[in-house]
XYZ file of C-alpha atoms in Angstrom:
150
model
C 75.084 43.100 60.532
C 78.054 43.942 58.568
C 79.682 46.360 60.712
C 79.555 43.955 63.380
C 80.853 41.368 61.473
C 83.449 43.658 60.346
C 84.828 44.313 64.086
C 84.723 40.744 64.799
C 87.089 40.072 61.696
C 89.308 43.182 62.741
C 89.271 41.992 66.486
C 90.373 38.280 65.314
C 92.839 39.952 62.642
C 94.311 41.827 65.579
C 95.974 38.749 67.043
C 98.784 38.970 64.762
C 99.930 41.891 66.435
C 100.360 39.526 69.572
C 97.146 41.032 70.588
C 97.774 44.562 70.515
C 95.329 45.497 67.725
C 92.758 43.289 69.048
C 93.006 44.981 72.612
C 92.784 48.538 70.836
C 89.669 47.411 69.082
C 87.975 45.825 71.799
C 88.560 48.812 74.255
C 87.539 51.374 71.425
C 84.345 49.466 70.895
C 83.958 49.823 74.641
C 84.536 53.119 74.589
C 82.137 53.780 71.704
C 79.305 52.328 73.977
C 79.957 54.117 77.177
C 80.211 57.518 75.424
C 76.754 56.817 73.634
C 75.245 55.595 76.621
C 76.693 58.555 78.370
C 75.347 61.265 76.114
C 72.028 59.547 75.720
C 71.878 59.771 79.712
C 72.945 63.458 79.344
C 70.354 64.221 76.887
C 67.351 61.892 78.315
C 67.471 59.461 75.738
C 68.422 56.454 77.391
C 65.253 54.455 77.494
C 65.369 55.107 73.514
C 68.968 53.905 73.338
C 68.474 50.528 75.282
C 64.998 49.740 74.212
C 66.853 49.354 71.276
C 70.053 47.997 72.033
C 68.656 45.199 74.660
C 67.210 42.751 71.817
C 70.683 42.070 70.424
C 73.458 43.125 72.716
C 74.009 39.718 74.420
C 75.132 37.980 71.144
C 76.935 40.940 69.538
C 79.124 41.393 72.249
C 79.571 37.713 73.358
C 80.527 37.208 69.465
C 83.027 40.027 69.245
C 84.875 39.109 72.470
C 85.301 35.418 71.117
C 86.443 36.425 67.793
C 89.144 38.729 69.911
C 89.715 35.857 71.845
C 90.418 33.593 68.881
C 92.495 36.023 67.270
C 94.708 35.777 70.314
C 95.562 32.181 70.067
C 97.987 32.485 67.355
C 99.773 35.435 68.998
C 100.084 33.501 71.850
C 100.954 30.206 69.924
C 104.165 32.116 68.806
C 104.971 33.545 71.970
C 104.498 30.178 74.259
C 104.411 27.349 71.699
C 104.545 24.655 74.756
C 106.019 21.311 73.665
C 105.023 21.487 70.190
C 107.125 23.413 67.382
C 106.040 26.752 66.827
C 104.940 26.143 63.357
C 102.975 23.166 64.575
C 101.318 25.221 67.412
C 100.611 27.821 64.917
C 98.922 25.754 62.583
C 96.673 23.853 65.451
C 95.603 27.164 66.934
C 95.173 28.851 63.704
C 92.517 25.902 62.540
C 90.817 26.431 66.044
C 90.508 30.052 65.799
C 89.005 30.178 62.212
C 86.503 27.443 63.383
C 85.477 30.035 66.434
C 85.741 32.897 63.743
C 83.095 31.174 61.686
C 81.060 30.762 64.536
C 81.188 34.179 65.376
C 79.977 34.844 62.191
C 76.684 32.776 62.494
C 76.371 34.139 65.896
C 76.631 37.918 64.230
C 74.095 37.068 61.698
C 71.444 35.879 64.373
C 72.180 38.995 66.118
C 71.554 41.139 63.119
C 68.580 39.382 62.576
C 67.386 40.102 65.877
C 68.895 43.962 65.765
C 66.673 44.072 62.628
C 63.315 42.432 63.324
C 63.276 42.764 67.017
C 65.333 45.995 68.440
C 63.238 48.521 65.960
C 59.635 47.515 67.133
C 57.581 48.907 69.572
C 57.591 45.651 71.835
C 58.060 46.526 75.656
C 61.389 46.758 76.775
C 60.779 43.544 79.106
C 60.308 41.320 76.248
C 63.575 42.422 74.234
C 65.133 41.766 77.813
C 63.555 38.343 77.533
C 64.884 37.511 74.083
C 68.371 38.784 74.642
C 68.751 36.999 77.938
C 67.241 33.945 76.071
C 69.559 33.995 73.546
C 72.405 34.248 75.772
C 71.152 31.380 77.876
C 71.108 29.388 74.333
C 74.366 30.528 73.717
C 75.993 29.838 76.714
C 74.330 26.689 77.050
C 75.730 25.367 73.642
C 79.055 26.641 73.974
C 80.557 24.315 76.792
C 79.480 21.342 74.722
C 80.627 22.268 71.143
C 83.928 21.492 69.576
C 84.304 18.098 71.730
C 84.363 14.654 69.753
C 83.499 11.336 71.233
């Protein structure tokens, strides 16, 4: 759980480099997952790897990408402030970005609980896959309606 939160915070904080470090973090983590997958495939370990990862990967990757997107907002506000001053745009986007990062922390806690309670068990792959898809459906059903005030 702490590693994923660390990655999300680094992806978020990379926004101050106008997204260069954020892109680096996201690309490196994607390459790492791809490399581990390739090695697992080569060693006929793929069922074990994906049997472990599938239960929590939906929430984990979603939170890391949301954190990266949140980090890009302040950098974009500096580059393209629109009709407001750069300072005002930076304050507005910074607040929104911190709210998004806080939500990512909660998502990563749930993903960590899933990683600790579902992933290492002997549950069938299909059960873990259903848990992952269900958590993704709940998250992506909630997200379009979150943050809107009446």
